[in-house]
Amino acid sequence: MDRIPRIRRVVGWQLLAMSVLMLGVVFVALASPSNKWRLQFSGHAKVDGEIELSFTPKDGTATSVVVAVPKGTGENAAARLARDTIKQAFGKGVYNVETDDGEDVLVKKRGSTPSFEVIVVRNTADGLRLSLDKE
């Protein structure tokens, strides 16, 4: 009778360990750098807020970029704000940053700049949505 609870405990720990390992594999798969990213804005900001983006070059250190978004800002204006803030943060030599179709921002590495990852750390501009796609 003592074996059944012990077996359940061992199997439970094995399942937990496998689950943690699987999550780690999924995270690594999602964290793959690219040489070009598309930031797609939609909606409009219902409140003043901020969008914090993190740019991490392959094997490098993350740089945080915070875009201030005033209440009422629509998707096209938000894209222009993001474009200008990213350009100001990195200067001209690291990334080529431009708007596309009004509501999208394209960020492409320049020259020997390594491929990079972009993530949305936070978005407090309620009503304004942002999605990221590798190009």
Coordinates of C-alpha atoms in Angstrom, one line a residue, residues 25-123:
V25 CA 11.8 25.1 -25.2
V26 CA 8.7 27.2 -26.3
F27 CA 10.3 30.4 -24.8
V28 CA 13.5 29.8 -26.7
A29 CA 11.6 29.2 -29.9
L30 CA 9.6 32.4 -29.5
A31 CA 12.7 34.4 -28.7
S32 CA 14.4 34.1 -32.1
P33 CA 15.9 37.2 -33.5
S34 CA 15.2 38.6 -37.0
N35 CA 16.8 41.3 -39.2
K36 CA 13.5 43.1 -39.8
W37 CA 10.3 43.6 -37.7
R38 CA 6.9 45.1 -38.4
L39 CA 5.1 46.9 -35.6
Q40 CA 1.4 47.0 -36.4
F41 CA -0.8 49.6 -34.6
S42 CA -4.6 49.5 -34.4
G43 CA -7.3 51.4 -32.6
H44 CA -6.8 54.6 -30.6
A45 CA -5.7 55.5 -27.1
K46 CA -8.6 56.1 -24.7
V47 CA -6.2 57.4 -22.1
D48 CA -2.7 58.9 -21.9
G49 CA -0.2 56.0 -21.7
E50 CA 3.1 54.5 -22.7
I51 CA 4.3 51.7 -24.8
E52 CA 7.6 50.2 -23.7
L53 CA 9.5 48.2 -26.3
S54 CA 12.6 46.1 -25.7
F55 CA 15.2 45.7 -28.5
T56 CA 17.7 42.9 -27.9
P57 CA 20.4 42.2 -30.4
K58 CA 21.5 38.6 -30.8
D59 CA 24.0 37.8 -28.0
G60 CA 23.6 41.4 -26.8
T61 CA 21.9 43.5 -24.1
A62 CA 18.4 44.8 -24.2
T63 CA 17.6 48.5 -24.8
S64 CA 14.3 49.8 -23.6
V65 CA 12.4 52.4 -25.7
V66 CA 9.4 54.1 -24.1
V67 CA 6.8 55.8 -26.5
A68 CA 4.6 58.4 -24.8
V69 CA 1.1 58.1 -26.2
P70 CA -1.4 61.0 -25.5
K71 CA -5.1 60.2 -25.1
G72 CA -6.9 60.2 -28.5
T73 CA -3.9 59.1 -30.5
G74 CA -4.9 57.0 -33.5
E75 CA -3.0 54.2 -35.1
N76 CA -1.3 56.3 -37.8
A77 CA -0.2 58.9 -35.3
A78 CA 1.0 56.2 -32.9
A79 CA 3.1 54.7 -35.6
R80 CA 4.8 58.0 -36.3
L81 CA 5.4 58.5 -32.6
A82 CA 7.0 55.1 -32.3
R83 CA 9.1 55.6 -35.4
D84 CA 10.4 58.9 -34.2
T85 CA 11.1 57.6 -30.6
I86 CA 13.0 54.6 -31.9
K87 CA 15.0 56.7 -34.3
Q88 CA 15.9 59.1 -31.5
A89 CA 16.9 56.2 -29.2
F90 CA 19.3 54.5 -31.6
G91 CA 20.4 57.2 -34.0
K92 CA 20.9 56.5 -37.7
G93 CA 23.6 53.8 -37.6
V94 CA 21.8 50.9 -35.9
Y95 CA 18.3 50.5 -37.5
N96 CA 16.5 51.8 -40.5
V97 CA 13.1 52.9 -39.1
E98 CA 10.1 53.9 -41.3
T99 CA 6.4 53.9 -41.4
D100 CA 4.5 51.7 -43.9
D101 CA 0.8 51.8 -44.8
G102 CA 0.3 54.6 -42.2
E103 CA -0.2 52.3 -39.2
D104 CA 2.9 50.1 -39.4
V105 CA 6.5 50.7 -38.4
L106 CA 9.3 48.8 -40.1
V107 CA 12.5 48.3 -38.2
K108 CA 15.4 46.8 -40.1
K109 CA 19.0 46.3 -39.0
R110 CA 21.7 48.3 -40.8
G111 CA 25.1 47.0 -41.9
S112 CA 26.8 44.8 -39.4
T113 CA 24.2 45.3 -36.7
P114 CA 23.2 41.8 -35.5
S115 CA 19.7 40.5 -35.9
F116 CA 17.5 41.5 -33.0
E117 CA 14.4 40.7 -31.1
V118 CA 11.6 43.1 -30.2
I119 CA 9.0 42.6 -27.5
V120 CA 6.3 44.7 -26.0
V121 CA 7.2 45.1 -22.3
R122 CA 4.0 47.0 -21.4
N123 CA 1.3 49.0 -23.1

